[in-house]
Short mmCIF file of C-alpha atoms and ligand atoms in Angstrom, two decimals:
data_model
loop_
_atom_site.label_atom_id
_atom_site.label_comp_id
_atom_site.label_asym_id
_atom_site.label_seq_id
_atom_site.Cartn_x
_atom_site.Cartn_y
_atom_site.Cartn_z
CA MET A 177 73.18 99.05 102.18
CA SER A 178 75.72 98.64 99.65
CA GLU A 179 75.21 95.70 97.21
CA ILE A 180 78.23 93.98 95.65
CA HIS A 181 77.99 92.87 91.97
CA GLY A 182 79.89 90.00 90.71
CA LEU A 183 79.89 86.78 88.66
CA GLY A 184 78.58 83.69 90.39
CA VAL A 185 78.70 80.10 89.80
CA HIS A 186 75.42 78.01 90.78
CA ALA A 187 76.32 74.40 90.21
CA ALA A 188 79.53 72.35 89.54
CA GLY A 189 81.12 73.23 86.06
CA ALA A 190 78.26 75.92 85.33
CA GLN A 191 79.00 79.12 83.40
CA LEU A 192 79.58 82.38 85.35
CA LEU A 193 76.33 84.49 85.61
CA PRO A 194 75.73 87.99 86.82
CA TYR A 195 75.20 87.65 90.68
CA LYS A 196 74.68 90.29 93.51
CA TYR A 197 74.69 90.13 97.24
CA ASP A 198 74.18 92.27 100.27
CA PRO A 199 77.31 92.00 102.44
CA GLY A 200 75.51 93.69 105.39
CA ALA A 201 77.22 96.14 107.79
CA LEU A 202 80.93 96.61 107.58
CA GLY A 203 82.60 94.53 110.25
CA ALA A 204 84.98 96.34 112.74
CA ASN A 205 88.03 94.56 111.39
CA GLU A 206 86.98 94.66 107.74
CA VAL A 207 87.96 96.87 104.75
CA GLU A 208 85.82 97.17 101.76
CA ILE A 209 87.93 97.18 98.53
CA LYS A 210 86.89 98.49 95.15
CA ILE A 211 88.35 95.92 92.71
CA SER A 212 90.41 97.00 89.68
CA HIS A 213 91.86 93.54 88.84
CA CYS A 214 91.59 90.04 89.52
CA GLY A 215 93.64 87.00 88.26
CA VAL A 216 92.16 83.68 87.29
CA CYS A 217 93.94 80.95 89.21
CA HIS A 218 93.67 77.27 88.27
CA SER A 219 92.25 76.85 91.82
CA ASP A 220 89.24 78.97 90.67
CA VAL A 221 88.62 76.41 88.07
CA HIS A 222 89.08 73.36 90.47
CA LEU A 223 86.45 75.27 92.66
CA ILE A 224 84.06 76.11 89.76
CA ASP A 225 84.19 72.25 88.97
CA ASN A 226 84.21 71.22 92.59
CA ASP A 227 87.19 69.01 91.95
CA TRP A 228 88.00 69.23 95.67
CA GLY A 229 84.50 68.57 97.04
CA MET A 230 84.55 71.65 99.00
CA SER A 231 82.72 74.34 96.73
CA LYS A 232 79.57 75.97 98.16
CA TYR A 233 77.21 77.14 95.63
CA PRO A 234 76.53 79.77 94.67
CA PHE A 235 79.68 81.62 94.83
CA VAL A 236 81.76 84.27 93.28
CA PRO A 237 85.22 82.74 92.46
CA GLY A 238 88.45 84.87 92.44
CA HIS A 239 91.28 85.27 94.83
CA GLU A 240 94.13 87.22 93.17
CA ILE A 241 92.71 90.67 93.80
CA VAL A 242 94.07 94.11 93.52
CA GLY A 243 91.94 97.23 94.09
CA THR A 244 91.62 100.47 96.35
CA VAL A 245 90.37 100.54 100.06
CA ALA A 246 86.88 102.07 99.76
CA ALA A 247 85.86 102.00 103.57
CA VAL A 248 87.38 100.67 106.70
CA GLY A 249 85.59 99.32 109.83
CA SER A 250 85.85 101.18 113.08
CA GLY A 251 88.55 99.09 114.35
CA VAL A 252 90.96 99.08 111.50
CA LYS A 253 94.05 100.69 112.22
CA ASP A 254 96.46 99.24 109.63
CA ARG A 255 94.76 100.26 106.20
CA SER A 256 93.23 103.41 105.27
CA VAL A 257 90.79 104.63 102.53
CA GLY A 258 92.45 105.14 99.16
CA GLU A 259 95.42 102.75 99.59
CA ARG A 260 96.00 100.18 96.94
CA VAL A 261 95.88 96.69 98.39
CA GLY A 262 96.02 93.09 97.31
CA VAL A 263 93.92 89.95 98.60
CA GLY A 264 95.02 86.28 97.97
CA TRP A 265 93.64 82.94 98.92
CA GLN A 266 92.89 83.93 102.53
CA ALA A 267 90.48 86.51 103.69
CA ASP A 268 90.40 85.97 107.39
CA SER A 269 91.93 83.70 110.36
CA CYS A 270 91.16 83.36 114.09
CA GLY A 271 94.19 85.66 114.99
CA ILE A 272 94.83 83.84 118.27
CA CYS A 273 95.69 80.33 117.72
CA GLU A 274 99.40 79.21 117.90
CA TRP A 275 99.92 79.59 114.17
CA CYS A 276 98.32 82.86 113.98
CA ARG A 277 100.49 84.06 116.82
CA GLN A 278 103.71 82.97 115.12
CA GLY A 279 102.71 84.72 111.82
CA ASP A 280 101.70 81.46 110.05
CA GLU A 281 98.00 82.48 109.49
CA HIS A 282 97.62 80.33 106.37
CA LEU A 283 97.91 77.37 108.63
CA CYS A 284 95.17 78.42 111.12
CA ALA A 285 92.43 75.80 111.45
CA LYS A 286 89.83 78.54 111.14
CA SER A 287 91.53 80.04 107.93
CA GLN A 288 88.84 81.51 105.70
CA PRO A 289 89.68 81.13 102.09
CA THR A 290 88.53 84.13 99.95
CA CYS A 291 86.16 82.21 97.79
CA VAL A 292 85.10 79.19 99.66
CA GLY A 293 82.02 79.85 101.81
CA ARG A 294 82.62 83.46 100.95
CA ASN A 295 82.41 85.39 97.76
CA GLY A 296 85.60 86.35 95.89
CA GLY A 297 87.19 88.89 93.39
CA PHE A 298 85.24 88.43 90.01
CA ALA A 299 83.29 91.27 91.22
CA ASP A 300 83.35 95.03 91.66
CA LYS A 301 83.90 94.91 95.52
CA ILE A 302 85.03 92.62 98.34
CA ARG A 303 85.29 92.75 102.09
CA VAL A 304 88.14 91.01 104.07
CA ASN A 305 89.75 91.35 107.47
CA SER A 306 92.21 94.20 107.08
CA ARG A 307 95.11 91.93 108.14
CA PHE A 308 94.70 90.13 104.64
CA ALA A 309 94.56 93.27 102.58
CA ILE A 310 98.30 93.69 101.68
CA PRO A 311 99.68 97.10 100.50
CA ILE A 312 100.97 97.01 96.77
CA PRO A 313 104.39 98.58 96.33
CA GLU A 314 104.33 101.39 93.77
CA ALA A 315 106.81 99.86 91.46
CA LEU A 316 104.06 96.95 90.71
CA GLU A 317 101.39 97.51 88.11
CA SER A 318 98.05 96.32 89.19
CA GLU A 319 97.46 94.02 86.34
CA ASN A 320 100.98 92.18 86.83
CA ALA A 321 100.77 92.38 90.54
CA ALA A 322 97.24 90.59 90.89
CA PRO A 323 98.48 87.01 89.98
CA LEU A 324 101.33 87.31 92.67
CA LEU A 325 98.68 87.39 95.38
CA CYS A 326 98.02 83.67 94.82
CA GLY A 327 100.21 82.32 92.19
CA GLY A 328 103.29 84.48 93.21
CA ILE A 329 103.16 83.55 96.96
CA THR A 330 102.53 80.02 96.33
CA VAL A 331 105.91 79.59 94.58
CA TYR A 332 107.89 82.21 96.57
CA SER A 333 107.11 80.68 99.99
CA PRO A 334 108.66 77.21 99.31
CA ILE A 335 111.53 78.77 97.55
CA ARG A 336 112.24 81.14 100.46
CA ASN A 337 111.50 78.56 103.10
CA HIS A 338 113.61 75.88 101.58
CA GLY A 339 116.54 78.20 101.86
CA VAL A 340 117.16 78.62 98.19
CA ARG A 341 120.33 80.46 97.41
CA PRO A 342 123.16 80.95 94.68
CA SER A 343 124.45 77.51 95.10
CA SER A 344 121.02 75.88 94.75
CA ARG A 345 119.79 73.99 91.68
CA VAL A 346 116.00 74.40 91.40
CA GLY A 347 113.53 73.03 88.94
CA ILE A 348 110.12 74.23 88.23
CA ILE A 349 107.62 71.73 86.88
CA GLY A 350 104.76 73.09 84.75
CA ILE A 351 105.18 76.70 83.22
CA GLY A 352 101.81 78.31 83.63
CA GLY A 353 100.49 80.78 86.04
CA LEU A 354 102.63 79.64 89.04
CA GLY A 355 105.33 78.15 87.29
CA HIS A 356 106.26 81.28 85.21
CA LEU A 357 106.44 83.18 88.40
CA GLY A 358 108.41 80.35 90.15
CA ILE A 359 111.19 80.70 87.38
CA GLN A 360 111.41 84.47 88.03
CA PHE A 361 111.65 84.15 91.98
CA ALA A 362 114.04 81.19 91.84
CA LYS A 363 116.31 83.25 89.65
CA ALA A 364 115.92 86.21 91.92
CA PHE A 365 117.10 84.04 94.87
CA GLY A 366 120.17 83.49 92.69
CA ALA A 367 119.51 79.80 91.87
CA GLU A 368 120.26 77.83 88.70
CA VAL A 369 116.86 77.32 87.28
CA THR A 370 115.59 74.50 85.16
CA ALA A 371 112.06 74.72 83.58
CA PHE A 372 110.02 71.30 83.11
CA SER A 373 107.42 71.66 80.54
CA THR A 374 105.23 69.63 78.14
CA SER A 375 104.97 72.52 75.95
CA LYS A 376 108.28 72.98 73.81
CA GLU A 377 107.09 76.08 72.45
CA LYS A 378 107.49 77.67 75.89
CA GLU A 379 111.15 77.20 75.72
CA THR A 380 112.34 80.61 74.28
CA GLU A 381 109.93 82.33 76.83
CA ALA A 382 111.12 80.26 79.79
CA LEU A 383 114.80 81.11 79.06
CA LYS A 384 113.67 84.97 78.86
CA MET A 385 111.99 84.65 82.20
CA GLY A 386 115.41 83.54 83.71
CA ALA A 387 115.48 79.82 83.38
CA HIS A 388 118.99 78.52 82.50
CA ASN A 389 117.74 75.09 81.26
CA PHE A 390 114.67 73.75 79.72
CA VAL A 391 113.50 70.16 79.89
CA ASN A 392 110.90 69.05 77.43
CA THR A 393 109.22 66.34 79.71
CA ARG A 394 107.45 64.80 76.57
CA ASP A 395 110.88 63.68 75.38
CA THR A 396 111.57 60.03 76.10
CA GLY A 397 114.11 59.66 78.82
CA ALA A 398 114.20 63.45 79.57
CA LEU A 399 113.91 63.00 83.35
CA LYS A 400 116.51 60.01 83.45
CA LYS A 401 119.07 62.43 81.84
CA VAL A 402 118.65 64.88 84.85
CA ALA A 403 118.90 62.13 87.61
CA GLY A 404 120.61 63.57 90.78
CA SER A 405 120.49 67.01 89.72
CA PHE A 406 118.36 69.29 91.93
CA ASP A 407 118.07 70.56 95.47
CA LEU A 408 114.33 71.64 95.23
CA LEU A 409 111.80 70.60 92.51
CA LEU A 410 108.67 72.64 92.73
CA SER A 411 105.67 70.89 90.92
CA THR A 412 103.01 73.41 89.89
CA VAL A 413 101.16 70.83 87.68
CA SER A 414 97.39 70.12 88.22
CA ALA A 415 97.90 66.67 86.74
CA ASP A 416 99.56 63.35 87.94
CA GLN A 417 103.24 63.14 87.32
CA ASP A 418 105.97 60.64 87.05
CA TRP A 419 106.93 61.24 90.96
CA PRO A 420 109.50 58.34 91.28
CA ALA A 421 111.49 59.92 88.33
CA TYR A 422 111.43 63.39 89.97
CA VAL A 423 112.49 62.05 93.21
CA ALA A 424 115.38 60.45 91.13
CA ALA A 425 116.23 63.79 89.76
CA LEU A 426 116.93 65.13 93.23
CA ARG A 427 120.43 65.45 94.77
CA PRO A 428 121.04 64.07 98.22
CA LYS A 429 118.93 66.13 100.79
CA GLY A 430 116.86 67.45 97.98
CA THR A 431 113.02 68.06 98.22
CA LEU A 432 110.22 67.68 95.78
CA CYS A 433 107.58 70.15 96.81
CA ILE A 434 104.21 69.78 95.42
CA VAL A 435 101.98 72.82 95.23
CA GLY A 436 99.86 71.69 92.10
CA ALA A 437 96.73 69.93 93.13
CA SER A 438 97.42 66.61 91.15
CA PRO A 439 94.56 64.22 91.79
CA SER A 440 95.95 60.90 92.70
CA PRO A 441 97.89 59.60 95.74
CA VAL A 442 101.65 60.50 95.24
CA GLN A 443 103.57 57.18 95.39
CA VAL A 444 107.29 56.73 95.71
CA GLN A 445 109.36 53.95 97.10
CA ALA A 446 110.64 54.23 100.72
CA PHE A 447 114.33 53.42 99.71
CA SER A 448 114.26 56.01 96.84
CA LEU A 449 113.90 58.69 99.86
CA ILE A 450 116.10 56.87 102.30
CA GLY A 451 119.38 56.65 100.55
CA GLY A 452 119.88 60.25 99.61
CA GLN A 453 117.75 61.56 102.73
CA LYS A 454 115.18 63.07 100.20
CA ALA A 455 111.86 64.63 101.03
CA VAL A 456 108.45 64.95 99.44
CA SER A 457 106.55 67.97 100.93
CA GLY A 458 103.58 70.17 100.09
CA SER A 459 103.11 73.99 100.54
CA ASN A 460 100.00 76.08 100.92
CA THR A 461 100.03 79.57 99.58
CA GLY A 462 101.68 81.78 102.16
CA SER A 463 101.40 84.00 105.25
CA PRO A 464 100.60 87.61 105.25
CA ARG A 465 104.13 88.28 106.36
CA ASP A 466 105.53 86.29 103.36
CA LEU A 467 103.04 88.13 101.17
CA PHE A 468 104.47 91.63 102.49
CA GLU A 469 108.04 90.19 101.72
CA MET A 470 107.13 88.76 98.22
CA LEU A 471 105.49 91.79 96.94
CA ASP A 472 108.56 93.77 98.00
CA VAL A 473 110.90 91.40 96.42
CA ALA A 474 108.92 91.41 93.18
CA GLY A 475 108.91 95.15 92.99
CA ARG A 476 112.57 95.45 93.59
CA HIS A 477 113.67 92.57 91.37
CA GLY A 478 111.30 93.13 88.55
CA VAL A 479 109.37 89.86 89.01
CA LYS A 480 105.99 90.35 87.33
CA ALA A 481 103.14 88.16 85.83
CA ILE A 482 102.90 87.81 82.12
CA THR A 483 99.24 88.61 81.64
CA GLU A 484 96.21 88.29 79.20
CA ARG A 485 93.82 90.86 79.95
CA PHE A 486 90.10 90.20 79.87
CA ALA A 487 87.11 92.52 80.80
CA MET A 488 85.40 91.20 83.80
CA SER A 489 82.27 90.62 81.76
CA LYS A 490 84.42 88.30 79.77
CA ALA A 491 85.34 86.03 82.72
CA ASN A 492 83.80 82.87 81.15
CA ASP A 493 86.17 83.28 78.10
CA ALA A 494 89.13 83.42 80.44
CA VAL A 495 88.19 80.42 82.54
CA ALA A 496 87.71 78.40 79.15
CA ARG A 497 91.23 79.38 78.05
CA VAL A 498 92.78 78.39 81.54
CA LYS A 499 90.83 75.05 81.24
CA LYS A 500 92.50 74.40 77.87
CA SER A 501 95.83 75.41 79.08
CA GLN A 502 96.00 78.20 76.47
CA VAL A 503 96.80 81.17 78.71
CA ARG A 504 100.24 82.69 78.37
CA TYR A 505 100.75 83.03 81.52
CA ARG A 506 97.97 84.14 83.67
CA ALA A 507 94.49 85.66 82.72
CA VAL A 508 93.66 88.67 84.49
CA LEU A 509 90.06 90.27 84.70
CA ALA A 510 89.89 93.99 84.62
CA ASN A 511 86.89 96.17 85.99
P1 NAP B 183 97.89 76.76 84.90
O1 NAP B 183 98.04 78.20 84.74
O2 NAP B 183 96.84 75.98 84.42
O3 NAP B 183 99.33 76.02 84.90
C1 NAP B 183 99.59 74.77 85.00
C2 NAP B 183 100.67 74.26 83.99
O4 NAP B 183 100.74 72.69 84.24
C3 NAP B 183 100.26 74.35 82.56
O5 NAP B 183 100.52 75.56 81.97
C4 NAP B 183 101.14 73.32 81.97
O6 NAP B 183 102.45 73.64 81.96
C5 NAP B 183 101.20 72.11 83.05
N1 NAP B 183 100.16 71.20 82.74
C6 NAP B 183 98.83 71.19 82.77
N2 NAP B 183 98.42 70.01 82.53
C7 NAP B 183 99.32 69.30 82.46
C8 NAP B 183 99.27 67.68 82.16
N3 NAP B 183 98.14 67.13 81.97
N4 NAP B 183 100.44 67.23 82.29
C9 NAP B 183 101.49 67.88 82.40
N5 NAP B 183 101.52 69.35 82.65
C10 NAP B 183 100.45 69.95 82.54
O7 NAP B 183 97.67 76.50 86.65
P2 NAP B 183 98.19 77.28 87.81
O8 NAP B 183 97.15 78.48 88.19
O9 NAP B 183 99.56 77.68 87.64
O10 NAP B 183 97.84 76.33 89.11
C11 NAP B 183 98.54 75.13 89.02
C12 NAP B 183 98.08 74.06 90.10
O11 NAP B 183 98.46 74.78 91.37
C13 NAP B 183 96.55 73.90 90.23
O12 NAP B 183 96.38 72.67 90.52
C14 NAP B 183 96.13 74.85 91.37
O13 NAP B 183 94.95 74.55 92.00
C15 NAP B 183 97.38 74.74 92.28
N6 NAP B 183 97.46 75.69 93.23
C16 NAP B 183 97.96 75.43 94.60
C17 NAP B 183 98.13 76.35 95.41
C18 NAP B 183 98.72 76.02 96.89
O14 NAP B 183 98.64 76.81 97.73
N7 NAP B 183 99.28 74.87 96.92
C19 NAP B 183 97.85 77.64 95.21
C20 NAP B 183 97.51 78.14 93.90
C21 NAP B 183 97.53 77.15 93.03
P3 NAP B 183 103.50 73.13 80.73
O15 NAP B 183 102.82 73.59 79.34
O16 NAP B 183 104.66 73.98 80.89
O17 NAP B 183 103.57 71.56 80.80
ZN1 ZN B 184 95.11 80.49 93.53
#
């Protein structure tokens, strides 16, 4: 028997406390990973607070995991002991539905999130289906790579899948964990990139990350000034936004893609979409196929998370800083 030691949440909004569990026998398709680093995504905070009504307590949060394969199940052929791998939001899927078969496992109805109904990466070890343990390219440091496993893929997938190219004008709304990676990936795709932020003190850093323009959304009329400017706007903000103003900021055929979990219904006038054939869409993390590609692109184009490092035992401090929007730009827990 090998116990796993982590930090668990026992009730909505509670502090993380030492928590151990027995994972049982290693499944034939599973790998056991010795965790070195785990990022703190704002989704962990939503889960800790049960903002989405889906949290199952007690649980260990954490779904931006990097570590080393410590054991493989009898049926695992794709991973080996000693290999450095990462795990993101998803730990398993059915493997046989139409979405799994076409490589969109993240859309599988039986998708298993890493830390909903399972225990995640604020721990010393984790077990997942080997298909969701993605090798980390040598060019990436573990601490800077961990946030790519959720924050990175969540911005990479829509940038890739909306066909962003050098002629594209892309806006990234909210420059936090996801947003600061969004700027870097949109730049890597060759786009002209605009950062939208409520924090004017982030301007210099946003430009250093690769943004060409910076819009302080607290300035009166700031969004009006950029009306008709963007092919893709990616909202990474967890709060409600002036959606009609962002739709107006799109060029014809532009898309406002929402990945941040803003709480209220998104309301826009039908006519604001009809005239310019605009779209409002959502995007959910990304598939293992896109994870492989995203990590390769990050390694070759120098995309990396800017991190604040905390000892695993200081996870409560890290969560508190995420809640106050103080982190620049991703908190990472290290074992
Ligand atoms: P984060 O690090 O806290 O960053 C969010 C950023 O949004 C902040 O840095 C801030 O940027 C801006 N912001 C925060 N509160 C705001 C407010 N009241 N008004 C305007 N802007 C505000 O969070 P994250 O980890 O990047 O996650 C962002 C959201 O994406 C969360 O809701 C998370 O659950 C969600 N998410 C979704 C997926 C998916 O698959 N769709 C995956 C991962 C995360 P500025 O200072 O620049 O304004
Ligand atoms: Zn996440």
